[in-house]
């Protein structure tokens, strides 16, 4: 049977699929045109198990992004009309949330004015289009400029107020915008909304399948653009500057990083982007209404980024997907779908430190912590090696030798009973039981240092004392105690008892 | 414009918003939690009071007829049910938003999100069970008005102002002199020192959440003397309470009282001005708060603290 | 004398780091034990393990015969208040103080038992007798006191209630020699009946000749009795 078993070389598993190129092939990496960045993060390393040089993708996120977004792009044209609308809304909200993540996560500004900026951008673009006849391509620019302007206005107090106070201020700003728009005399009869906005979707395609597909395409492009902005801002210079400020503001300032200015820039960039999204929003629906400023809408958006995980673009997109699918995809469920969203929000927040995307990392941290705790708990005292000591031994054999000794001692301790001691007292020499033999053998093998011996006293033939060797050449043995034994067997037994005592105490 | 009437109206509003704001402020300063479910507590208490009062109506009518005792019993049932429901809901918030995560990383943000989710869910559940219809509570203080110095004051206004002043005074006095109050302050300043002084964080937080819940319940009953109970009734008091708590400087009770008075008068004045009216109330409030925050980034409480030193 | 604190096989640490190794330690009633050792050798961790504030711990800890140790690590601090109420008084390293409370309120915080709360005035007086400088500062905010005064408040807080075991962590840390001597002096002026005291110190000279036993601590292990110094 054992003969039939096939052995593989170390590190080779049968039918192992390798998705990465062989490490021996020459490394050819293309740079992105105009930059010094590479598209994928290939890293070479020596695999310690297979002893081969291999090449791995250190950061697999670009692949997941491509797979996810590609699947969305390919699948959408085959979906029903309502599903296409949902996909387009998902892309639009995801774009908003990615930019919002930039503000909350990267810049660390707890702003709730996101939708207000979107709304202002949308209204500015719509007003210019409807009243002044601005052609639709220029609406994007108008929305972006409006967003930039409002962003500049809102960014001023952002460095002065912290956390919740700024959140309150921005929430108030949204409310002011809503009231202002509703009260605007020019919009009187339509209750604050602007209709018949010009769009990149031709009028007769609106709400038809080609129109919907076009809308989805635009929204998808918008999502890609916002992801690009996220990448450029978050992982390049501005993001790095802000990373230092996130760790320790005072220190960042002390080393000359003007994090306030960096925050302002991030806020301005995202505000411009949000304004453009606002213009797109107005075009997509061909109208815009004050409901975009409402608190309910904002809460829904907040639920999205919270469920996904604050501060990461994956979180923003995944959270948006979950909430939009429930909110828009399960319309037949009625009001309970808000209940469902709230429940998801509750469960995710209670169990995950940072949303859905943080679960993997949290679980790994938890597992590692538990493992290392268990390892530290398991190791015991008494010759065996502590984990933090083990790295100090160059001869690893020593560790196993100590572990063996420890186990041996633990076993021998169980053998020592009153009967065993009585047996030894009766006849210290001669034939013994198995247990006593084992114990005595262990004692005989003991190290020289502190080994007990019997010393005959010079003043009499049958007078013995117990001594212990120092274990060092030249150093005299020491006297263990002053007691004098008249009988050699009694002395043998006394030594035995001392050794048993030492064993039990170790 | 009726100046004195506006003042009374402002005081009435200040009393109710003050109950909310002080609840939020105390909860923040003692357990470090922004309670976004305060509005849900408000709505739940209103409904509990409504159910209890309509259930007790025939019983009380049978027992007392139309005497003064009947009125008193009605008031007792309504207030009792409202505050009790508020306290119970506070305990639920404690169980969901405090107990599981209070020693986990970023508790402040997570508890805010959890309470927000509780708020969302509660409003939906109330809508589901009771529908969007508004319900009226029995008038605790009766109809009618009396005059002081020629100013007509409605009974419910006077009742709200007086009862709030008394209850807030009692609560603040209790927090100042009792051992619980001392524990709460100790816990907020140094949690590790608190546990070494035999103060259990978990058992000290429970009465705080229940107390603030009961305050919200009382606010619900008092406000429902003028408006009606509905599932979304909690949203506006929550926003008002939150803004007042922030305006006063989070955690500062005197700041919250000052903020409540200022906001109450602002609302009464704006509502009474002929060219502004009710629809501009929130607008004016936010404008005012933004101005204050830009001048004093830490709210009014920061101002008071600095002048005290 | 009955044993107030019995530690058997205590292992404790933070995450992968194991700080205490199989510690056996006994304190009898009426004893004053000095725990000496350098920084980072586990004195504070031993105290924190007794009060259940470390990351994880194993082994048995008995306070007045009642098991308060345990093998699991709950969230640190969850059981501390319960242990404190079983008769432990601990002043942590540095000052675990409440900067916004006055000295009087701060001392009242220590009176957590019903009896102590009822006669808190008397007990405050007693603490003030031990630390006379506090008498003048009764209404001052603790956050504004000097380091020595804070230490007095911190130690005084632990004296407000009848605990059977006092764990005093580094009473001289960061204080001028004269002030730390007076704090230690005050600690030793307390009567010993019915209570035991363990003082962790780096400065051996402050304790020699005044404690009943002195135990050394090295690399997370106790190093026998450094010296037997009888008080009789």
PDB file of C-alpha atoms in Angstrom, chain B residues 84-276:
ATOM      1  CA  UNK B  84     -41.973  54.840  31.070  1.00  0.00           C
ATOM      2  CA  UNK B  85     -41.946  54.070  27.352  1.00  0.00           C
ATOM      3  CA  UNK B  86     -39.133  56.579  26.902  1.00  0.00           C
ATOM      4  CA  UNK B  87     -37.109  54.928  29.649  1.00  0.00           C
ATOM      5  CA  UNK B  88     -37.731  51.446  28.239  1.00  0.00           C
ATOM      6  CA  UNK B  89     -36.744  52.585  24.774  1.00  0.00           C
ATOM      7  CA  UNK B  90     -33.655  54.153  26.301  1.00  0.00           C
ATOM      8  CA  UNK B  91     -32.823  50.745  27.754  1.00  0.00           C
ATOM      9  CA  UNK B  92     -33.284  49.185  24.311  1.00  0.00           C
ATOM     10  CA  UNK B  93     -30.892  51.725  22.827  1.00  0.00           C
ATOM     11  CA  UNK B  94     -28.468  50.820  25.616  1.00  0.00           C
ATOM     12  CA  UNK B  95     -28.758  47.142  24.778  1.00  0.00           C
ATOM     13  CA  UNK B  96     -28.263  47.651  21.049  1.00  0.00           C
ATOM     14  CA  UNK B  97     -25.970  50.608  20.680  1.00  0.00           C
ATOM     15  CA  UNK B  98     -23.934  50.647  23.866  1.00  0.00           C
ATOM     16  CA  UNK B  99     -23.533  47.210  25.388  1.00  0.00           C
ATOM     17  CA  UNK B 100     -22.140  45.284  22.403  1.00  0.00           C
ATOM     18  CA  UNK B 101     -19.667  47.880  21.164  1.00  0.00           C
ATOM     19  CA  UNK B 102     -18.744  50.124  24.073  1.00  0.00           C
ATOM     20  CA  UNK B 103     -15.216  48.784  24.388  1.00  0.00           C
ATOM     21  CA  UNK B 104     -14.632  48.224  20.682  1.00  0.00           C
ATOM     22  CA  UNK B 105     -12.680  50.486  18.310  1.00  0.00           C
ATOM     23  CA  UNK B 106     -14.274  53.744  17.107  1.00  0.00           C
ATOM     24  CA  UNK B 107     -17.251  53.475  19.411  1.00  0.00           C
ATOM     25  CA  UNK B 108     -18.319  57.100  18.887  1.00  0.00           C
ATOM     26  CA  UNK B 109     -18.922  56.762  15.145  1.00  0.00           C
ATOM     27  CA  UNK B 110     -20.329  53.272  15.368  1.00  0.00           C
ATOM     28  CA  UNK B 111     -22.819  54.094  18.094  1.00  0.00           C
ATOM     29  CA  UNK B 112     -23.923  57.101  16.067  1.00  0.00           C
ATOM     30  CA  UNK B 113     -24.556  54.843  13.080  1.00  0.00           C
ATOM     31  CA  UNK B 114     -26.331  52.216  15.161  1.00  0.00           C
ATOM     32  CA  UNK B 115     -28.626  54.760  16.755  1.00  0.00           C
ATOM     33  CA  UNK B 116     -29.289  56.239  13.318  1.00  0.00           C
ATOM     34  CA  UNK B 117     -30.289  52.789  12.112  1.00  0.00           C
ATOM     35  CA  UNK B 118     -32.523  52.336  15.166  1.00  0.00           C
ATOM     36  CA  UNK B 119     -34.147  55.656  14.375  1.00  0.00           C
ATOM     37  CA  UNK B 120     -34.775  54.709  10.748  1.00  0.00           C
ATOM     38  CA  UNK B 121     -36.157  51.302  11.718  1.00  0.00           C
ATOM     39  CA  UNK B 122     -38.397  52.641  14.471  1.00  0.00           C
ATOM     40  CA  UNK B 123     -39.976  55.275  12.271  1.00  0.00           C
ATOM     41  CA  UNK B 124     -40.695  52.622   9.638  1.00  0.00           C
ATOM     42  CA  UNK B 125     -42.172  50.236  12.189  1.00  0.00           C
ATOM     43  CA  UNK B 126     -44.405  52.974  13.596  1.00  0.00           C
ATOM     44  CA  UNK B 127     -45.553  53.859  10.089  1.00  0.00           C
ATOM     45  CA  UNK B 128     -46.314  50.231   9.483  1.00  0.00           C
ATOM     46  CA  UNK B 129     -48.396  49.707  12.585  1.00  0.00           C
ATOM     47  CA  UNK B 130     -50.110  53.036  13.018  1.00  0.00           C
ATOM     48  CA  UNK B 131     -50.037  54.544   9.552  1.00  0.00           C
ATOM     49  CA  UNK B 132     -49.127  58.140   8.871  1.00  0.00           C
ATOM     50  CA  UNK B 133     -52.267  59.474  10.623  1.00  0.00           C
ATOM     51  CA  UNK B 134     -51.768  61.950  13.427  1.00  0.00           C
ATOM     52  CA  UNK B 135     -53.170  61.248  16.877  1.00  0.00           C
ATOM     53  CA  UNK B 136     -54.093  63.730  19.559  1.00  0.00           C
ATOM     54  CA  UNK B 137     -53.197  63.234  23.192  1.00  0.00           C
ATOM     55  CA  UNK B 138     -55.535  64.226  26.021  1.00  0.00           C
ATOM     56  CA  UNK B 139     -54.955  67.753  27.229  1.00  0.00           C
ATOM     57  CA  UNK B 140     -53.156  67.414  30.532  1.00  0.00           C
ATOM     58  CA  UNK B 141     -53.585  70.965  31.636  1.00  0.00           C
ATOM     59  CA  UNK B 142     -57.030  71.506  30.179  1.00  0.00           C
ATOM     60  CA  UNK B 143     -58.116  74.176  27.725  1.00  0.00           C
ATOM     61  CA  UNK B 144     -58.292  77.844  28.414  1.00  0.00           C
ATOM     62  CA  UNK B 145     -55.964  80.585  29.427  1.00  0.00           C
ATOM     63  CA  UNK B 146     -55.279  82.940  32.266  1.00  0.00           C
ATOM     64  CA  UNK B 147     -53.652  86.357  32.405  1.00  0.00           C
ATOM     65  CA  UNK B 148     -50.569  87.579  34.169  1.00  0.00           C
ATOM     66  CA  UNK B 149     -49.851  91.298  33.852  1.00  0.00           C
ATOM     67  CA  UNK B 150     -52.272  91.452  30.990  1.00  0.00           C
ATOM     68  CA  UNK B 151     -50.582  88.662  29.039  1.00  0.00           C
ATOM     69  CA  UNK B 152     -52.815  85.744  28.147  1.00  0.00           C
ATOM     70  CA  UNK B 153     -51.100  82.421  28.807  1.00  0.00           C
ATOM     71  CA  UNK B 154     -52.547  79.111  27.699  1.00  0.00           C
ATOM     72  CA  UNK B 155     -52.710  76.425  30.383  1.00  0.00           C
ATOM     73  CA  UNK B 156     -50.635  74.000  28.344  1.00  0.00           C
ATOM     74  CA  UNK B 157     -47.908  76.591  27.836  1.00  0.00           C
ATOM     75  CA  UNK B 158     -47.727  77.364  31.514  1.00  0.00           C
ATOM     76  CA  UNK B 159     -47.829  73.680  32.375  1.00  0.00           C
ATOM     77  CA  UNK B 160     -45.053  72.807  29.946  1.00  0.00           C
ATOM     78  CA  UNK B 161     -42.778  75.603  31.132  1.00  0.00           C
ATOM     79  CA  UNK B 162     -43.340  74.901  34.805  1.00  0.00           C
ATOM     80  CA  UNK B 163     -43.098  71.118  34.663  1.00  0.00           C
ATOM     81  CA  UNK B 164     -39.968  71.277  32.526  1.00  0.00           C
ATOM     82  CA  UNK B 165     -38.329  73.729  34.858  1.00  0.00           C
ATOM     83  CA  UNK B 166     -39.167  71.555  37.865  1.00  0.00           C
ATOM     84  CA  UNK B 167     -38.124  68.260  36.309  1.00  0.00           C
ATOM     85  CA  UNK B 168     -34.930  69.598  34.783  1.00  0.00           C
ATOM     86  CA  UNK B 169     -34.091  71.199  38.096  1.00  0.00           C
ATOM     87  CA  UNK B 170     -34.650  67.899  39.889  1.00  0.00           C
ATOM     88  CA  UNK B 171     -32.605  65.928  37.381  1.00  0.00           C
ATOM     89  CA  UNK B 172     -29.719  68.358  37.441  1.00  0.00           C
ATOM     90  CA  UNK B 173     -29.828  68.494  41.230  1.00  0.00           C
ATOM     91  CA  UNK B 174     -29.818  64.712  41.375  1.00  0.00           C
ATOM     92  CA  UNK B 175     -26.862  64.553  39.007  1.00  0.00           C
ATOM     93  CA  UNK B 176     -25.016  67.071  41.142  1.00  0.00           C
ATOM     94  CA  UNK B 177     -25.468  65.591  44.595  1.00  0.00           C
ATOM     95  CA  UNK B 178     -26.107  61.880  44.190  1.00  0.00           C
ATOM     96  CA  UNK B 179     -23.503  59.188  44.014  1.00  0.00           C
ATOM     97  CA  UNK B 180     -24.816  58.162  40.564  1.00  0.00           C
ATOM     98  CA  UNK B 181     -24.197  61.644  39.277  1.00  0.00           C
ATOM     99  CA  UNK B 182     -20.670  61.568  40.618  1.00  0.00           C
ATOM    100  CA  UNK B 183     -20.127  58.172  39.011  1.00  0.00           C
ATOM    101  CA  UNK B 184     -21.364  59.476  35.690  1.00  0.00           C
ATOM    102  CA  UNK B 185     -18.992  62.417  35.771  1.00  0.00           C
ATOM    103  CA  UNK B 186     -16.101  60.224  36.869  1.00  0.00           C
ATOM    104  CA  UNK B 187     -16.766  57.709  34.131  1.00  0.00           C
ATOM    105  CA  UNK B 188     -16.760  60.358  31.462  1.00  0.00           C
ATOM    106  CA  UNK B 189     -13.444  61.804  32.588  1.00  0.00           C
ATOM    107  CA  UNK B 190     -11.379  58.688  33.051  1.00  0.00           C
ATOM    108  CA  UNK B 191     -12.891  55.272  32.370  1.00  0.00           C
ATOM    109  CA  UNK B 192      -9.943  53.347  33.780  1.00  0.00           C
ATOM    110  CA  UNK B 193      -9.879  55.389  36.952  1.00  0.00           C
ATOM    111  CA  UNK B 194     -13.622  54.848  37.218  1.00  0.00           C
ATOM    112  CA  UNK B 195     -13.442  51.057  37.105  1.00  0.00           C
ATOM    113  CA  UNK B 196     -10.686  51.162  39.716  1.00  0.00           C
ATOM    114  CA  UNK B 197     -13.057  53.158  41.915  1.00  0.00           C
ATOM    115  CA  UNK B 198     -15.592  50.361  41.735  1.00  0.00           C
ATOM    116  CA  UNK B 199     -17.710  52.094  39.099  1.00  0.00           C
ATOM    117  CA  UNK B 200     -18.997  49.677  36.499  1.00  0.00           C
ATOM    118  CA  UNK B 201     -19.190  51.386  33.133  1.00  0.00           C
ATOM    119  CA  UNK B 202     -21.937  49.052  32.005  1.00  0.00           C
ATOM    120  CA  UNK B 203     -24.155  49.557  35.006  1.00  0.00           C
ATOM    121  CA  UNK B 204     -23.662  53.301  35.126  1.00  0.00           C
ATOM    122  CA  UNK B 205     -24.570  53.811  31.485  1.00  0.00           C
ATOM    123  CA  UNK B 206     -27.936  52.082  31.810  1.00  0.00           C
ATOM    124  CA  UNK B 207     -29.602  54.634  34.119  1.00  0.00           C
ATOM    125  CA  UNK B 208     -28.224  57.453  31.974  1.00  0.00           C
ATOM    126  CA  UNK B 209     -29.765  56.126  28.789  1.00  0.00           C
ATOM    127  CA  UNK B 210     -33.012  55.421  30.615  1.00  0.00           C
ATOM    128  CA  UNK B 211     -33.053  58.883  32.149  1.00  0.00           C
ATOM    129  CA  UNK B 212     -32.444  60.639  28.848  1.00  0.00           C
ATOM    130  CA  UNK B 213     -35.077  58.422  27.263  1.00  0.00           C
ATOM    131  CA  UNK B 214     -37.555  59.425  29.959  1.00  0.00           C
ATOM    132  CA  UNK B 215     -36.722  63.092  29.352  1.00  0.00           C
ATOM    133  CA  UNK B 216     -37.448  62.612  25.639  1.00  0.00           C
ATOM    134  CA  UNK B 217     -40.715  60.908  26.586  1.00  0.00           C
ATOM    135  CA  UNK B 218     -41.691  63.860  28.722  1.00  0.00           C
ATOM    136  CA  UNK B 219     -40.798  66.228  25.892  1.00  0.00           C
ATOM    137  CA  UNK B 220     -43.012  64.189  23.585  1.00  0.00           C
ATOM    138  CA  UNK B 221     -45.988  64.501  25.937  1.00  0.00           C
ATOM    139  CA  UNK B 222     -45.469  68.205  26.447  1.00  0.00           C
ATOM    140  CA  UNK B 223     -45.031  68.973  22.757  1.00  0.00           C
ATOM    141  CA  UNK B 224     -48.046  66.840  21.918  1.00  0.00           C
ATOM    142  CA  UNK B 225     -50.153  69.300  23.884  1.00  0.00           C
ATOM    143  CA  UNK B 226     -49.665  71.686  20.974  1.00  0.00           C
ATOM    144  CA  UNK B 227     -49.031  69.386  18.007  1.00  0.00           C
ATOM    145  CA  UNK B 228     -50.024  65.798  17.283  1.00  0.00           C
ATOM    146  CA  UNK B 229     -48.341  62.426  17.596  1.00  0.00           C
ATOM    147  CA  UNK B 230     -47.185  60.880  14.335  1.00  0.00           C
ATOM    148  CA  UNK B 231     -44.462  58.425  13.305  1.00  0.00           C
ATOM    149  CA  UNK B 232     -42.201  61.141  11.939  1.00  0.00           C
ATOM    150  CA  UNK B 233     -42.926  63.515  14.805  1.00  0.00           C
ATOM    151  CA  UNK B 234     -39.511  62.751  16.281  1.00  0.00           C
ATOM    152  CA  UNK B 235     -37.423  64.033  13.380  1.00  0.00           C
ATOM    153  CA  UNK B 236     -37.848  67.731  14.009  1.00  0.00           C
ATOM    154  CA  UNK B 237     -37.325  67.596  17.800  1.00  0.00           C
ATOM    155  CA  UNK B 238     -34.267  65.429  17.184  1.00  0.00           C
ATOM    156  CA  UNK B 239     -32.766  67.957  14.794  1.00  0.00           C
ATOM    157  CA  UNK B 240     -33.646  70.797  17.127  1.00  0.00           C
ATOM    158  CA  UNK B 241     -32.273  68.958  20.141  1.00  0.00           C
ATOM    159  CA  UNK B 242     -29.100  68.021  18.317  1.00  0.00           C
ATOM    160  CA  UNK B 243     -28.492  71.526  17.015  1.00  0.00           C
ATOM    161  CA  UNK B 244     -29.149  73.008  20.425  1.00  0.00           C
ATOM    162  CA  UNK B 245     -26.832  70.492  22.095  1.00  0.00           C
ATOM    163  CA  UNK B 246     -24.128  71.356  19.579  1.00  0.00           C
ATOM    164  CA  UNK B 247     -24.832  75.052  19.779  1.00  0.00           C
ATOM    165  CA  UNK B 248     -24.492  74.857  23.540  1.00  0.00           C
ATOM    166  CA  UNK B 249     -21.229  72.956  23.208  1.00  0.00           C
ATOM    167  CA  UNK B 250     -21.716  69.198  23.394  1.00  0.00           C
ATOM    168  CA  UNK B 251     -21.716  67.921  26.942  1.00  0.00           C
ATOM    169  CA  UNK B 252     -22.291  71.268  28.559  1.00  0.00           C
ATOM    170  CA  UNK B 253     -25.638  71.357  30.363  1.00  0.00           C
ATOM    171  CA  UNK B 254     -25.675  75.122  31.015  1.00  0.00           C
ATOM    172  CA  UNK B 255     -24.754  75.630  27.366  1.00  0.00           C
ATOM    173  CA  UNK B 256     -27.647  73.433  26.319  1.00  0.00           C
ATOM    174  CA  UNK B 257     -30.061  75.402  28.511  1.00  0.00           C
ATOM    175  CA  UNK B 258     -28.807  78.688  27.079  1.00  0.00           C
ATOM    176  CA  UNK B 259     -28.987  77.275  23.558  1.00  0.00           C
ATOM    177  CA  UNK B 260     -32.544  76.058  24.107  1.00  0.00           C
ATOM    178  CA  UNK B 261     -33.674  79.471  25.313  1.00  0.00           C
ATOM    179  CA  UNK B 262     -31.990  81.246  22.396  1.00  0.00           C
ATOM    180  CA  UNK B 263     -33.372  78.849  19.803  1.00  0.00           C
ATOM    181  CA  UNK B 264     -36.823  78.852  21.354  1.00  0.00           C
ATOM    182  CA  UNK B 265     -37.038  82.624  21.239  1.00  0.00           C
ATOM    183  CA  UNK B 266     -35.591  82.701  17.746  1.00  0.00           C
ATOM    184  CA  UNK B 267     -38.251  80.285  16.564  1.00  0.00           C
ATOM    185  CA  UNK B 268     -41.055  82.200  18.285  1.00  0.00           C
ATOM    186  CA  UNK B 269     -39.833  85.510  16.898  1.00  0.00           C
ATOM    187  CA  UNK B 270     -39.298  84.291  13.355  1.00  0.00           C
ATOM    188  CA  UNK B 271     -42.672  82.569  13.427  1.00  0.00           C
ATOM    189  CA  UNK B 272     -44.357  85.720  14.638  1.00  0.00           C
ATOM    190  CA  UNK B 273     -42.720  88.129  12.215  1.00  0.00           C
ATOM    191  CA  UNK B 274     -45.227  88.790   9.454  1.00  0.00           C
ATOM    192  CA  UNK B 275     -42.815  88.728   6.512  1.00  0.00           C
ATOM    193  CA  UNK B 276     -41.018  85.522   7.579  1.00  0.00           C
TER     194      UNK B 276
END
